[in-house]
Coordinates of N, CA, C and O in Angstrom, one line a residue:
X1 N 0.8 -1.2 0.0 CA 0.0 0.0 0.0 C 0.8 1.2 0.0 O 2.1 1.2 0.3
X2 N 0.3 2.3 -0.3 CA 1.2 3.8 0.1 C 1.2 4.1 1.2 O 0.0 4.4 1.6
X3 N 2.1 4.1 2.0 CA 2.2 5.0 2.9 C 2.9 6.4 3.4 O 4.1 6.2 3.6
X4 N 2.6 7.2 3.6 CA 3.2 8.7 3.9 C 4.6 8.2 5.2 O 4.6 7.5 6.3
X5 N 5.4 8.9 4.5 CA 6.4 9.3 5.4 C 6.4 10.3 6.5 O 6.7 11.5 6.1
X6 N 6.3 10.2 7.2 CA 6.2 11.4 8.0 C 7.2 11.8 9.5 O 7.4 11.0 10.4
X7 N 7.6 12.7 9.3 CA 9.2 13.3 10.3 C 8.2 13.3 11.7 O 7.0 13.5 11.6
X8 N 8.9 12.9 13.0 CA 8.4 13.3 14.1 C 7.5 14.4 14.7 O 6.5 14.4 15.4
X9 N 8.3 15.5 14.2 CA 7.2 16.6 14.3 C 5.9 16.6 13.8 O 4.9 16.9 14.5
X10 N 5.8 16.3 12.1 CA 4.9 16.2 11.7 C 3.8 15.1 12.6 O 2.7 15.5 13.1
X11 N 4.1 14.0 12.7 CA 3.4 12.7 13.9 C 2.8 13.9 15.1 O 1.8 14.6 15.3
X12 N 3.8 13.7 15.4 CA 3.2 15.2 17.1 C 2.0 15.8 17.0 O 1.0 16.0 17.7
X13 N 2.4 16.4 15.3 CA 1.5 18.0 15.1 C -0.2 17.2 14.5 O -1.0 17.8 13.9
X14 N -0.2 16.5 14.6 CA -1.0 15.1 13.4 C -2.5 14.9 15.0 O -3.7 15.2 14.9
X15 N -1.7 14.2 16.1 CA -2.4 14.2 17.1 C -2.9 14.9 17.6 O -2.5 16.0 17.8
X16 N -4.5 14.3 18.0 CA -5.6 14.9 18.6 C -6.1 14.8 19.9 O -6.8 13.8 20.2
X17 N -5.7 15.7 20.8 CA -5.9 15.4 22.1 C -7.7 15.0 22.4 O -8.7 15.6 22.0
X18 N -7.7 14.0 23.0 CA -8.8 13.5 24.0 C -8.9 13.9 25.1 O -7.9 13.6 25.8
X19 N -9.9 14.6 25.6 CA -9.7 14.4 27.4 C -10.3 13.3 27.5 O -11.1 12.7 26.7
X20 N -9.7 12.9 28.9 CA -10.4 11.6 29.3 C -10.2 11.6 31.1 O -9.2 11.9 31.8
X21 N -11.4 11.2 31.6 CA -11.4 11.6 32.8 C -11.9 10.4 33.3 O -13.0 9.9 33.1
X22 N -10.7 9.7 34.3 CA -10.8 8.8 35.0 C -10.9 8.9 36.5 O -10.8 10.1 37.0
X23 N -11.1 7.9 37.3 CA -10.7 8.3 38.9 C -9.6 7.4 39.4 O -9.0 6.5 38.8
X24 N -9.3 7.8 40.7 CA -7.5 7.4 40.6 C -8.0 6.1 41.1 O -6.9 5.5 41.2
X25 N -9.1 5.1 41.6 CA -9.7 4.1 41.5 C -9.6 3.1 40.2 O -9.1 2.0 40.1
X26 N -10.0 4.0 39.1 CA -10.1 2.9 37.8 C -9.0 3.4 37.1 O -8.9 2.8 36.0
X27 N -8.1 4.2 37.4 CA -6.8 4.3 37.3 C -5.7 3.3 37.4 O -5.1 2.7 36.5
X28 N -5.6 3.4 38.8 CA -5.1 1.9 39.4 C -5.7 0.2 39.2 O -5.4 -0.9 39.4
X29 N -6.4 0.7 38.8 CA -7.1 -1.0 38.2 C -6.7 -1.3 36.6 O -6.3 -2.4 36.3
X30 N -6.8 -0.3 35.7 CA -6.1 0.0 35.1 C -4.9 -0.4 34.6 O -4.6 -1.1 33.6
X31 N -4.0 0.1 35.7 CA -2.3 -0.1 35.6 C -2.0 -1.5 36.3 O -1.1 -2.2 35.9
X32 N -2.7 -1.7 37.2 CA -2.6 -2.8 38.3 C -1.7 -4.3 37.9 O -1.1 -4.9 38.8
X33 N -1.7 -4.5 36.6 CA -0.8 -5.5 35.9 C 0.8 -4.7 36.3 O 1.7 -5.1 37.0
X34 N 0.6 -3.5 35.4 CA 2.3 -3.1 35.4 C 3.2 -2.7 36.6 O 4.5 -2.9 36.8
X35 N 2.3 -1.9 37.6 CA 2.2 -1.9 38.9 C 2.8 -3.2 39.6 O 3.7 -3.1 40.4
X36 N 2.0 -4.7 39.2 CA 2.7 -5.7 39.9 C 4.1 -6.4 39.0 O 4.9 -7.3 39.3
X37 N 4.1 -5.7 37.9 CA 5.1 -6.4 37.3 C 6.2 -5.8 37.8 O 7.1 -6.6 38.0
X38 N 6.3 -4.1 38.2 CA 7.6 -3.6 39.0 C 7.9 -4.3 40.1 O 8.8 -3.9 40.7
X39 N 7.5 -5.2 40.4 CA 8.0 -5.8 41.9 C 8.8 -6.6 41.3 O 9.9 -6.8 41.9
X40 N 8.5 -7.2 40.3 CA 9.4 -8.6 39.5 C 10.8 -8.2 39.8 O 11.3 -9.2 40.3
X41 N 11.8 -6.9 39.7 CA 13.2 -6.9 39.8 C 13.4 -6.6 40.9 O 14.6 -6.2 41.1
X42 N 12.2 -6.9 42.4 CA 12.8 -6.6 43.7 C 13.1 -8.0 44.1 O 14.1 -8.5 44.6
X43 N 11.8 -8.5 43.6 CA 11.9 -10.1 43.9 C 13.3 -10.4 43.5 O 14.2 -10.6 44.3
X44 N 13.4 -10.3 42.4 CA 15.5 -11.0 41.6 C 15.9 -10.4 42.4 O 16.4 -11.3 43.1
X45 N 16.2 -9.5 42.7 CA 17.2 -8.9 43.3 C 17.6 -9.7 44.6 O 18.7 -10.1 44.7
X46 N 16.7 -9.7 45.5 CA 16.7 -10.3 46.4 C 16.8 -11.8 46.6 O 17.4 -12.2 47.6
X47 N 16.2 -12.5 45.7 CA 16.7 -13.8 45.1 C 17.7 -14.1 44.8 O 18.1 -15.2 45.1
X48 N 18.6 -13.0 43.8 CA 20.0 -13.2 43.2 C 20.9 -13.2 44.8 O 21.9 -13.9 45.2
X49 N 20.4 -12.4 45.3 CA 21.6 -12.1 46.7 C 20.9 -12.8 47.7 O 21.4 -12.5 48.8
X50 N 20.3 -13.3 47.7 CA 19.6 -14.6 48.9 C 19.6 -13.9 50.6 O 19.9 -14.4 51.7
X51 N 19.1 -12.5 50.1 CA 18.7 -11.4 50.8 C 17.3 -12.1 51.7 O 16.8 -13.2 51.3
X52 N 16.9 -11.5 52.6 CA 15.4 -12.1 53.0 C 15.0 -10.2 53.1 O 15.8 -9.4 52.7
X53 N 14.0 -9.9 53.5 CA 13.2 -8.5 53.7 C 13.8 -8.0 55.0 O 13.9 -6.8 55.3
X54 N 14.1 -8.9 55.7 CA 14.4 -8.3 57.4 C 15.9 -8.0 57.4 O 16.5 -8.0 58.5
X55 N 16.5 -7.7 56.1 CA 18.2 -7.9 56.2 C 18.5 -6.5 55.4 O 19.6 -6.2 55.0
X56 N 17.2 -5.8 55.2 CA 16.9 -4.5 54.6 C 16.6 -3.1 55.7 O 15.6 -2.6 56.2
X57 N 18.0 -2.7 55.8 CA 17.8 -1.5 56.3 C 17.1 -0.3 55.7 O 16.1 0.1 56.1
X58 N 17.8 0.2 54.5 CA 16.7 1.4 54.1 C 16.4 1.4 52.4 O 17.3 1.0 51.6
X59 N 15.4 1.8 52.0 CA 15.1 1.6 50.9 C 14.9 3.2 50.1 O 13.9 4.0 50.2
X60 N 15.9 3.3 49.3 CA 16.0 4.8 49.1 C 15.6 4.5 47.0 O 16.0 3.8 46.0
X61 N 14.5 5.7 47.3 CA 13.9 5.3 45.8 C 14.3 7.0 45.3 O 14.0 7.9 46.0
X62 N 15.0 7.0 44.1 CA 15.2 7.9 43.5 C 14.3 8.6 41.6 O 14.7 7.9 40.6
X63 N 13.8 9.2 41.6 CA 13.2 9.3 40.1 C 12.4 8.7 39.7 O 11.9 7.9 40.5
X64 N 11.9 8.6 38.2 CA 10.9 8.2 37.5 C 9.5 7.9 38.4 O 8.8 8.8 38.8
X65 N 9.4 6.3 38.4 CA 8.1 5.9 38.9 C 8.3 6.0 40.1 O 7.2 6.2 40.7
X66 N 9.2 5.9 40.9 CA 9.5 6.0 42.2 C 8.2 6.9 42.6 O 7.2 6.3 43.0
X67 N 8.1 8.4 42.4 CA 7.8 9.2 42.8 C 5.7 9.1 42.7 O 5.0 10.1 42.9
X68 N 5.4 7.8 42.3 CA 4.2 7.9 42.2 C 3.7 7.1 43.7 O 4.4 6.5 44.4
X69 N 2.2 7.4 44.1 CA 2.3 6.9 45.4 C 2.2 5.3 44.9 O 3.2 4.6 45.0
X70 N 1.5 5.0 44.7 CA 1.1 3.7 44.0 C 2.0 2.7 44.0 O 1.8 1.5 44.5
X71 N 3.5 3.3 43.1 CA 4.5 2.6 43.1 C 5.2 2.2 44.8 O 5.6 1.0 45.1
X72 N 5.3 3.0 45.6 CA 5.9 3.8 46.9 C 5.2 2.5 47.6 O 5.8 1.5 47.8
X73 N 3.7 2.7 48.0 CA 3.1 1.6 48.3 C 3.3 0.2 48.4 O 3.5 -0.5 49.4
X74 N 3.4 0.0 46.9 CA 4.2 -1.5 46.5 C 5.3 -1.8 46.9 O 5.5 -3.0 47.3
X75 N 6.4 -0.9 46.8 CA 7.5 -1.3 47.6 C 7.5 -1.3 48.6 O 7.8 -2.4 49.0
X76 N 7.2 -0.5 49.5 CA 7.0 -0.5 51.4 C 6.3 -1.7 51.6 O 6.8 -2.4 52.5
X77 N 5.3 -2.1 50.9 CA 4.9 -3.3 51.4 C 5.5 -5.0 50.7 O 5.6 -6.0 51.3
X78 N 5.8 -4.6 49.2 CA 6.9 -5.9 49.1 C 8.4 -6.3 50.0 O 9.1 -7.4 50.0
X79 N 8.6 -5.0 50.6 CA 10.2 -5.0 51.3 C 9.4 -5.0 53.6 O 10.0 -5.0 54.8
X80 N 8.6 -4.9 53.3 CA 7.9 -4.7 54.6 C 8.8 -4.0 55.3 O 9.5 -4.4 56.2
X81 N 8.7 -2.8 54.5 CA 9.5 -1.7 55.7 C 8.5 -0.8 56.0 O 7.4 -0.7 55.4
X82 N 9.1 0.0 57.4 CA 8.0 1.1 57.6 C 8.1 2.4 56.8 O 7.1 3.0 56.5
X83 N 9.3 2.8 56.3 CA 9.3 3.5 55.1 C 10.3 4.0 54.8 O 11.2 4.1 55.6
X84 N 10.4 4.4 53.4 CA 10.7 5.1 52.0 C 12.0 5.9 52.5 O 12.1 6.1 53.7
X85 N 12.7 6.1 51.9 CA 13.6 7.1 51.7 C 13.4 8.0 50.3 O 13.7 7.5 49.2
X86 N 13.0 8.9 50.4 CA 12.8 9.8 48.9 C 13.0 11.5 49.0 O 12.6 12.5 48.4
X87 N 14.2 11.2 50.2 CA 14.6 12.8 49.8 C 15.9 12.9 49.5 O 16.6 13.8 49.9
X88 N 16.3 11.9 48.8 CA 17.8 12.0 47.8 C 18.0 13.1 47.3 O 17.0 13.8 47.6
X89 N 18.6 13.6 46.9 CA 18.9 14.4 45.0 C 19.2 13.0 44.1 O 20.0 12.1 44.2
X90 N 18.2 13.3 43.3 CA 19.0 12.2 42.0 C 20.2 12.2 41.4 O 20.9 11.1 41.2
X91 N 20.6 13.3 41.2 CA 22.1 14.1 40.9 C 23.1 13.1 42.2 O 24.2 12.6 42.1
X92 N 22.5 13.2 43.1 CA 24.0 12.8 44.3 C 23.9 11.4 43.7 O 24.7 10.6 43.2
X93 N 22.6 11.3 44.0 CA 22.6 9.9 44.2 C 23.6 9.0 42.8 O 24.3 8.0 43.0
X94 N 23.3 9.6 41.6 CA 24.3 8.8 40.3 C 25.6 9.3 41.1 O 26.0 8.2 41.4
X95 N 26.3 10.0 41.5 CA 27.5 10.6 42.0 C 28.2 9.7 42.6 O 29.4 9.4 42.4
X96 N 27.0 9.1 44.0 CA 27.5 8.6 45.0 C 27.5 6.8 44.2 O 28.2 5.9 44.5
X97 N 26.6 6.7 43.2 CA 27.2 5.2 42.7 C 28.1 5.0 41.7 O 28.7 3.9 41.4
X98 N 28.5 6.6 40.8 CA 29.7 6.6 40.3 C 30.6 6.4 41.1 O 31.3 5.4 40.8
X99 N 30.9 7.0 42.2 CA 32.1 6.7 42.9 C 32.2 5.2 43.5 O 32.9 4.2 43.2
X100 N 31.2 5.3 44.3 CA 31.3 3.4 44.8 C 31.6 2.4 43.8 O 31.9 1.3 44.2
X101 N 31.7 2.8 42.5 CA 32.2 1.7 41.7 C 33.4 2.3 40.8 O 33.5 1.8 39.7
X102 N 34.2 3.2 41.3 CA 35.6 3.8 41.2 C 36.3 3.5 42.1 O 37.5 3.1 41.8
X103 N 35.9 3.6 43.7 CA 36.7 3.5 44.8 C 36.6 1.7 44.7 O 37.2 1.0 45.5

């Protein structure tokens, strides 16, 4: 068939915004698959290092999804801590694991 080529901007400028108005109920039910699929690399992790949950001092979440409660939730309660660490800087924080894997 023909199809048009079209540069990124062009795509962007092409789309038509919908509102769509959900509640943070059918929101979360929603996402609820990908939501539990983030636990999947705490599980390995912990598995790879034959870690148990009670051998976890602090759990410091920095950026992206971190910062949703939803996500926050899931971890405090997959690592059963009483809570979060989330007043890093992101900035230090790459700093401080550049260095730990220099020194």
């Amino acid at each position: 068939g023909n199809f048009e080529t079209l540069t990124i901007a062009e795509f962007c400028d092409a789309l038509v915004e919908v509102p769509l108005r959900i509640t943070s109920d059918e929101y979360d039910t929603a996402a609820k698959e990908l939501f539990d699929r983030s636990m999947i690399p705490i599980q390995q992790i912990l598995k790879d290092l034959s870690l148990g949950k009670g051998e976890i001092d602090e759990v410091v979440m920095v950026g992206g999804t971190t910062r949703m409660p939803q996500i926050r939730k899931l971890v405090q309660e997959e690592l059963e801590v009483e809570s979060l660490n989330t007043h890093i800087d992101p900035d230090l924080t790459v700093a401080y694991g550049a260095a730990s894997v220099i020194d």
